[in-house]
Coordinates of C-alpha atoms in Angstrom, one line a residue:
Chain A
X1 CA 31.5 115.2 122.4
X2 CA 30.1 116.3 125.7
X3 CA 30.7 112.9 127.3
X4 CA 34.3 113.0 126.1
X5 CA 34.9 116.3 127.8
X6 CA 33.3 115.1 131.0
X7 CA 35.4 112.0 131.0
X8 CA 38.5 114.1 130.5
X9 CA 37.7 116.2 133.5
X10 CA 37.1 113.2 135.8
X11 CA 40.4 111.7 134.8
X12 CA 42.2 114.9 135.6
X13 CA 40.4 114.8 139.0
X14 CA 41.4 111.4 140.0
X15 CA 45.0 111.2 138.8
X16 CA 46.5 113.6 141.5
X17 CA 45.6 111.5 144.5
X18 CA 45.8 108.2 142.7
X19 CA 49.5 107.6 143.1
X20 CA 50.6 109.1 146.4
X21 CA 47.6 107.7 148.4
X22 CA 47.4 104.0 149.1
X23 CA 45.1 102.4 146.6
X24 CA 41.6 101.4 147.8
X25 CA 41.9 97.9 146.7
X26 CA 45.1 95.9 146.1
X27 CA 44.8 92.4 144.6
X28 CA 47.8 90.1 144.6
X29 CA 48.2 86.6 143.3
X30 CA 44.5 86.0 143.3
X31 CA 43.4 82.5 142.2
X32 CA 39.8 81.3 142.5
X33 CA 39.1 77.6 142.0
X34 CA 35.7 76.0 141.9
X35 CA 35.6 72.2 142.0
X36 CA 39.2 72.0 140.8
X37 CA 38.6 74.4 137.9
X38 CA 40.4 77.7 138.0
X39 CA 38.0 80.5 137.0
X40 CA 40.0 83.5 137.9
X41 CA 43.7 84.3 138.0
X42 CA 44.9 87.8 138.7
X43 CA 48.5 88.5 139.4
X44 CA 47.9 92.1 140.3
X45 CA 45.1 94.7 140.2
X46 CA 44.7 98.0 142.0
X47 CA 41.6 100.0 142.2
X48 CA 41.8 103.7 143.2
X49 CA 39.5 105.7 145.3
X50 CA 36.9 107.6 143.3
X51 CA 37.4 105.9 140.0
X52 CA 35.0 104.0 137.8
X53 CA 36.6 100.8 136.6
X54 CA 34.8 98.8 134.0
X55 CA 35.4 95.0 133.6
X56 CA 34.6 93.9 130.1
X57 CA 34.9 90.6 128.3
X58 CA 32.7 87.8 127.1
X59 CA 30.5 85.9 129.7
X60 CA 32.0 83.3 131.9
X61 CA 35.5 84.9 132.1
X62 CA 35.3 85.5 135.8
X63 CA 34.0 89.1 135.9
X64 CA 31.3 88.3 138.5
X65 CA 33.6 86.1 140.5
X66 CA 36.0 89.1 140.8
X67 CA 33.1 91.3 142.0
X68 CA 32.2 88.7 144.7
X69 CA 35.8 88.9 145.9
X70 CA 35.7 92.7 146.0
X71 CA 32.5 92.5 148.1
X72 CA 34.1 89.9 150.4
X73 CA 31.2 87.5 149.7
X74 CA 33.7 84.6 149.3
X75 CA 37.4 84.4 150.1
X76 CA 39.9 83.8 147.3
X77 CA 41.3 80.3 147.1
X78 CA 44.8 81.8 146.8
X79 CA 46.1 85.3 147.2
X80 CA 45.0 88.4 149.0
X81 CA 42.5 91.2 148.5
X82 CA 43.6 94.2 150.5
X83 CA 41.0 96.8 151.2
X84 CA 41.9 100.0 153.0
X85 CA 45.0 98.2 154.4
X86 CA 43.0 95.2 155.6
X87 CA 43.9 91.8 154.1
X88 CA 41.2 89.5 153.0
X89 CA 42.1 85.9 152.2
X90 CA 41.1 82.4 153.2
X91 CA 42.2 83.0 156.8
X92 CA 41.4 86.6 157.6
X93 CA 37.9 88.0 157.6
X94 CA 37.2 91.5 156.5
X95 CA 36.0 93.6 159.5
X96 CA 32.2 94.3 159.4
X97 CA 32.7 98.1 159.3
X98 CA 34.8 97.7 156.2
X99 CA 32.5 95.1 154.7
X100 CA 29.7 97.6 155.1
X101 CA 31.5 100.2 153.0
X102 CA 30.9 98.0 149.9
X103 CA 27.8 96.8 148.3
X104 CA 26.7 95.2 145.0
X105 CA 23.8 95.8 142.6
X106 CA 23.4 92.6 140.7
X107 CA 22.0 91.9 137.3
X108 CA 18.7 91.0 138.8
X109 CA 17.3 93.3 141.5
X110 CA 16.6 90.6 144.2
X111 CA 14.2 92.7 146.2
X112 CA 12.8 91.5 149.5
X113 CA 9.1 90.5 149.7
X114 CA 8.2 93.9 151.3
X115 CA 7.2 97.4 150.3
X116 CA 9.5 99.5 148.2
X117 CA 10.2 101.7 151.1
X118 CA 11.1 98.8 153.4
X119 CA 13.5 97.5 150.7
X120 CA 15.3 100.7 150.5
X121 CA 15.4 101.1 154.2
X122 CA 16.8 97.6 154.7
X123 CA 20.5 98.5 154.5
X124 CA 20.0 101.3 157.1
X125 CA 18.2 98.9 159.4
X126 CA 21.1 96.4 159.2
X127 CA 23.3 99.2 160.4
X128 CA 21.1 99.8 163.4
X129 CA 19.5 103.0 162.1
X130 CA 15.9 103.1 163.0
X131 CA 14.5 106.1 161.3
X132 CA 16.0 106.9 158.0
X133 CA 12.8 108.1 156.4
X134 CA 14.5 111.2 155.0
X135 CA 17.4 109.3 153.5
X136 CA 15.0 106.7 152.0
X137 CA 12.9 109.4 150.4
X138 CA 16.0 111.1 149.0
X139 CA 17.3 107.8 147.5
X140 CA 13.9 107.1 146.0
X141 CA 13.7 110.6 144.6
X142 CA 17.1 110.1 143.1
X143 CA 15.9 107.1 141.1
X144 CA 12.6 108.8 140.4
X145 CA 10.3 106.4 142.2
X146 CA 9.2 108.4 145.3
X147 CA 5.6 107.9 144.4
X148 CA 5.9 104.1 144.5
X149 CA 7.3 104.0 148.0
X150 CA 4.2 102.3 149.5
X151 CA 3.9 99.7 146.8
X152 CA 4.8 96.1 147.2
X153 CA 8.2 95.3 145.6
X154 CA 6.6 92.3 143.8
X155 CA 4.3 94.5 141.7
X156 CA 7.1 96.6 140.1
X157 CA 8.3 96.3 136.5
X158 CA 11.8 95.1 135.7
X159 CA 13.2 98.6 135.2
X160 CA 11.5 100.0 138.4
X161 CA 12.7 97.0 140.4
X162 CA 16.3 97.6 139.3
X163 CA 16.0 101.3 140.2
X164 CA 14.8 100.3 143.7
X165 CA 17.8 98.0 144.0
X166 CA 20.0 100.9 143.1
X167 CA 18.2 103.1 145.6
X168 CA 18.7 100.4 148.3
X169 CA 22.4 100.5 147.5
X170 CA 22.9 104.2 147.5
X171 CA 20.9 104.9 150.6
X172 CA 23.8 103.4 152.7
X173 CA 26.2 105.8 151.0
X174 CA 28.7 103.1 150.1
X175 CA 32.3 104.0 149.5
X176 CA 32.4 101.3 146.8
X177 CA 29.5 100.4 144.6
X178 CA 29.9 97.2 142.6
X179 CA 27.7 96.9 139.6
X180 CA 27.2 93.5 138.0
X181 CA 25.6 94.0 134.6
X182 CA 23.1 96.4 136.2
X183 CA 21.3 97.3 132.9
X184 CA 21.6 94.0 131.0
X185 CA 17.9 93.3 130.9
X186 CA 16.5 96.8 130.7
X187 CA 15.0 99.1 128.0
X188 CA 17.0 102.1 126.7
X189 CA 15.1 104.6 128.8
X190 CA 15.9 102.8 132.0
X191 CA 19.5 102.2 130.9
X192 CA 20.0 105.9 130.4
X193 CA 18.4 106.7 133.7
X194 CA 20.6 104.3 135.6
X195 CA 23.7 105.4 133.9
X196 CA 22.9 109.0 134.8
X197 CA 22.5 108.1 138.4
X198 CA 25.8 106.2 138.4
X199 CA 27.6 109.1 136.8
X200 CA 26.2 111.7 139.2
X201 CA 26.9 109.4 142.2
X202 CA 30.5 109.2 141.2
X203 CA 30.9 112.9 140.6
X204 CA 29.1 114.2 143.6
X205 CA 29.9 111.6 146.3
X206 CA 33.2 110.3 144.8
X207 CA 31.8 106.8 145.0
X208 CA 34.3 104.2 143.7
X209 CA 32.7 101.9 141.2
X210 CA 33.5 98.7 139.6
X211 CA 31.2 98.0 136.7
X212 CA 30.9 94.6 135.0
X213 CA 29.4 94.8 131.6
X214 CA 29.7 93.1 128.3
X215 CA 28.4 96.2 126.6
X216 CA 31.7 98.0 125.7
X217 CA 29.8 101.1 124.8
X218 CA 28.6 101.4 128.3
X219 CA 32.1 101.0 129.5
X220 CA 33.2 103.8 127.2
X221 CA 30.4 106.1 128.4
X222 CA 31.0 105.6 132.1
X223 CA 34.4 104.3 133.0
X224 CA 37.7 106.0 133.7
X225 CA 39.6 102.8 133.3
X226 CA 38.7 99.6 131.5
X227 CA 40.0 96.1 132.2
X228 CA 39.6 93.4 129.6
X229 CA 39.2 89.9 130.9
X230 CA 39.6 86.7 129.0
X231 CA 39.5 83.1 130.4
X232 CA 39.9 84.3 134.0
X233 CA 42.9 86.5 133.3
X234 CA 43.2 90.3 132.8
X235 CA 44.5 90.8 129.3
X236 CA 44.9 94.6 129.5
X237 CA 44.0 97.5 131.8
X238 CA 44.1 101.0 130.4
X239 CA 42.6 104.4 130.7
X240 CA 39.4 104.3 128.8
X241 CA 40.4 106.5 125.9
X242 CA 43.6 104.6 125.4
X243 CA 41.8 101.3 125.8
X244 CA 39.6 102.1 122.8
X245 CA 41.9 104.1 120.6
X246 CA 45.3 102.3 121.0
X247 CA 44.9 99.0 122.7
X248 CA 48.3 97.3 123.5
X249 CA 47.2 93.7 123.2
X250 CA 46.0 92.4 119.8
X251 CA 43.2 90.5 121.6
X252 CA 41.9 93.8 123.1
X253 CA 42.0 95.3 119.7
X254 CA 40.0 92.5 118.3
X255 CA 37.4 92.7 121.1
X256 CA 37.1 96.5 120.8
X257 CA 36.9 96.2 117.0
X258 CA 33.9 93.9 117.4
X259 CA 35.7 90.7 116.2
X260 CA 35.3 87.6 118.2
X261 CA 38.2 86.5 120.3
X262 CA 37.4 83.0 121.3
Chain B
X1 CA 16.7 76.9 160.0
X2 CA 20.3 75.9 160.4
X3 CA 19.7 72.8 158.3
X4 CA 18.5 75.0 155.5
X5 CA 21.2 77.6 155.6
X6 CA 24.4 76.0 156.7
X7 CA 26.4 73.2 155.2
X8 CA 28.1 71.3 158.0
X9 CA 29.5 67.9 158.7
X10 CA 26.7 65.5 159.5
X11 CA 24.0 67.7 158.0
X12 CA 22.7 64.8 155.9
X13 CA 22.3 62.6 158.9
X14 CA 20.6 65.4 160.8
X15 CA 18.2 65.9 157.8
X16 CA 17.4 62.1 157.7
X17 CA 16.7 62.1 161.4
X18 CA 14.4 65.1 161.0
X19 CA 12.4 63.5 158.3
X20 CA 12.2 60.3 160.3
X21 CA 11.0 62.3 163.3
X22 CA 8.3 63.9 161.1
X23 CA 6.7 60.5 160.6
X24 CA 7.5 59.0 164.0
X25 CA 4.5 57.4 165.7
X26 CA 3.6 59.6 168.7
X27 CA 2.8 56.6 170.9
X28 CA 6.4 55.4 170.5
X29 CA 7.7 58.9 171.6
X30 CA 5.3 58.7 174.5
X31 CA 6.7 55.3 175.5
X32 CA 10.3 56.6 175.3
X33 CA 9.5 59.7 177.3
X34 CA 7.7 57.5 179.8
X35 CA 10.7 55.2 180.2
X36 CA 13.0 58.2 180.5
X37 CA 11.0 60.0 183.1
X38 CA 9.9 57.0 185.2
X39 CA 11.6 56.4 188.5
X40 CA 14.0 54.0 187.0
X41 CA 14.6 56.0 183.8
X42 CA 17.8 58.0 183.1
X43 CA 16.1 61.4 183.5
X44 CA 13.8 60.3 186.3
X45 CA 16.8 59.2 188.4
X46 CA 18.7 62.4 187.7
X47 CA 16.0 64.3 189.6
X48 CA 17.0 67.7 188.1
X49 CA 14.7 70.7 188.8
X50 CA 14.0 71.4 185.1
X51 CA 13.0 67.9 184.2
X52 CA 9.3 67.3 184.6
X53 CA 7.9 64.4 186.6
X54 CA 5.8 61.7 185.1
X55 CA 2.0 62.1 185.1
X56 CA 2.3 65.9 185.2
X57 CA 1.4 68.5 182.5
X58 CA 5.1 69.2 182.3
X59 CA 5.8 65.7 181.1
X60 CA 3.0 66.0 178.5
X61 CA 4.5 69.2 177.2
X62 CA 7.9 67.5 177.1
X63 CA 6.5 64.7 175.0
X64 CA 4.5 67.0 172.7
X65 CA 7.6 69.1 172.1
X66 CA 9.6 66.1 170.9
X67 CA 6.7 65.3 168.6
X68 CA 6.5 68.9 167.2
X69 CA 10.2 69.8 166.8
X70 CA 11.0 67.6 163.8
X71 CA 7.8 68.7 162.0
X72 CA 8.6 72.4 162.5
X73 CA 12.3 71.9 161.7
X74 CA 11.5 69.8 158.5
X75 CA 9.0 72.3 157.1
X76 CA 11.1 75.3 158.0
X77 CA 14.1 73.7 156.4
X78 CA 12.2 73.2 153.2
X79 CA 11.0 76.8 153.2
X80 CA 14.4 78.2 153.9
X81 CA 16.0 76.0 151.1
X82 CA 13.4 77.5 148.7
X83 CA 14.8 81.0 149.2
X84 CA 17.0 81.9 146.3
X85 CA 20.8 81.5 147.1
X86 CA 21.5 84.7 145.1
X87 CA 19.0 86.6 147.2
X88 CA 21.0 85.5 150.3
X89 CA 24.1 86.8 148.6
X90 CA 22.4 90.1 148.0
X91 CA 21.4 90.3 151.6
X92 CA 25.0 89.7 152.7
X93 CA 26.3 92.2 150.2
X94 CA 24.1 94.9 151.8
X95 CA 26.1 94.4 155.0
X96 CA 24.1 91.8 157.0
X97 CA 25.8 89.8 159.7
X98 CA 25.3 86.0 159.6
X99 CA 22.6 86.5 162.3
X100 CA 20.8 89.3 160.4
X101 CA 21.0 87.2 157.2
X102 CA 19.3 84.3 159.0
X103 CA 16.5 86.5 160.3
X104 CA 15.9 88.0 156.9
X105 CA 15.9 84.6 155.2
X106 CA 13.3 83.4 157.8
X107 CA 11.2 86.4 157.1
X108 CA 11.4 85.8 153.3
X109 CA 10.3 82.2 154.0
X110 CA 7.6 83.2 156.4
X111 CA 4.7 81.5 154.6
X112 CA 6.5 78.2 154.9
X113 CA 7.3 78.8 158.5
X114 CA 3.7 79.5 159.3
X115 CA 2.7 76.3 157.5
X116 CA 5.3 74.5 159.7
X117 CA 3.7 75.9 162.9
X118 CA 0.1 75.1 161.7
X119 CA 1.1 71.5 160.8
X120 CA 2.8 71.0 164.1
X121 CA -0.1 72.4 166.0
X122 CA -2.5 70.1 164.1
X123 CA -0.4 67.1 165.0
X124 CA -0.2 68.0 168.7
X125 CA -3.8 68.9 169.3
X126 CA -4.9 65.7 167.8
X127 CA -2.4 63.6 169.7
X128 CA -3.8 60.9 172.1
X129 CA -1.4 58.1 172.7
X130 CA 1.7 60.0 174.0
X131 CA -0.2 62.3 176.3
X132 CA -2.2 59.4 177.8
X133 CA 1.0 57.5 178.5
X134 CA 3.1 60.2 180.1
X135 CA 0.2 62.2 181.5
X136 CA -1.9 59.3 182.8
X137 CA -5.3 60.9 182.0
X138 CA -5.8 62.1 185.6
X139 CA -9.0 64.1 186.0
X140 CA -8.5 67.8 186.7
X141 CA -4.8 67.5 186.1
X142 CA -3.6 65.7 183.0
X143 CA -6.9 64.9 181.3
X144 CA -7.1 66.7 177.9
X145 CA -9.8 66.8 175.3
X146 CA -8.5 63.9 173.3
X147 CA -7.9 61.6 176.2
X148 CA -11.3 62.5 177.6
X149 CA -13.0 61.6 174.3
X150 CA -11.3 58.2 174.5
X151 CA -12.4 57.7 178.0
X152 CA -16.0 58.8 177.5
X153 CA -16.4 56.8 174.4
X154 CA -15.2 53.8 176.3
X155 CA -17.7 54.4 179.0
X156 CA -20.5 54.7 176.4
X157 CA -21.1 58.4 177.0
X158 CA -21.3 59.2 173.3
X159 CA -23.1 62.5 173.8
X160 CA -20.3 63.9 176.0
X161 CA -17.6 62.4 173.6
X162 CA -19.3 64.1 170.6
X163 CA -19.5 67.4 172.4
X164 CA -15.9 67.3 173.4
X165 CA -15.0 66.4 169.8
X166 CA -16.9 69.4 168.5
X167 CA -15.0 71.7 171.0
X168 CA -11.7 70.2 169.8
X169 CA -12.6 70.8 166.2
X170 CA -13.7 74.4 166.7
X171 CA -10.5 75.2 168.6
X172 CA -8.4 73.8 165.8
X173 CA -10.4 75.7 163.3
X174 CA -10.1 79.0 165.1
X175 CA -6.4 78.7 165.6
X176 CA -5.8 77.7 162.0
X177 CA -8.1 80.6 160.8
X178 CA -6.1 83.1 162.8
X179 CA -2.8 81.7 161.4
X180 CA -4.1 81.9 157.8
X181 CA -5.1 85.5 158.4
X182 CA -1.7 86.2 159.6
X183 CA -0.1 84.6 156.6
X184 CA -2.4 86.4 154.2
X185 CA -1.5 89.8 155.7
X186 CA 2.2 89.1 155.3
X187 CA 2.1 87.7 151.9
X188 CA 0.2 90.6 150.2

């Protein structure tokens, strides 16, 4: 009940500046081809500033590919990703300042072979910031790992490592945080912790988030809008409540209802 | 480094050349450098200020560098290739420029890089043929421990040769020991 009320508030908050302001991301005619095989085809998708958009669907439908495009890690084969008015396609690079507004937390933490503190500080160092001790401490406090700052990243447990990865992402105060199955391998306690951090980050800093998950309950708990992908295409995008209560596409209904759609 | 990270046209040829270079007989490199630097050689004729003359320490350093480079390059490449591609993606996603990415990957591969340096050092310090050819084994100028050992053994001064050998061995040991300490500290 409480979650529902919260979700309602957030939605009311984002709708006013969603339509008049230019969307944060605008994807048009996207097609991604690997070795002659098309893995992603998106005619159109907009992502608004301050929202949490969940991408759901079975594995291998192009969710992670879409995230890589949104992080400008690889250019689309066809089409354009426009971010804050800058086009990103095969020919045009995204300027570094814009690239640095976006970061991803992947399914695995991918920590550097350094101390926890050095890992969290890494993003700040890349941006030429020499002493960010306070910010690092704050980020570690936020994920509840301040007392492990001196430890080697190698020695952490899976849940701790993923929380460090999250701290490393939030320390740079990204405008957009992309989350690729961030809790897929974790125990319920860590999942709850991470979801809480994601929620508060979105509410307090208005961080835009795109969350890839195949756990539809997580999408329901966190997202303002949900997009359902199947075989590289977006089947349906809807406001979370509508997505779950009155899906427009029968395939969405089948997926939400827990039936297989393959 | 570049060979490990980038995919470019001719990379396979470059890799094949590197591997060949790793096993190349030093004497042959010495011969080639000798011919290049000699008065009738291409580089010798050019007479450019930064090109060393034959029978000088500079010429020996030149030959030794050619011997060492493929070794360092080959081992470094292997170490860099062993760094997880997804980790590199993560580094880029945190906002690293291509240069920053390269530096971070090298730092992640540091154990391999140190091994590369140790191996190259080992090959160079033990090297006789090339340095004798291009250096000329001139007393007080281009005579080094290895060439001195060859000379003294030839003259029958086994005591001196053995002493020099022990000095060479201890030097190699000390350097390697320091390197290993460095590696151990970083690896933790």
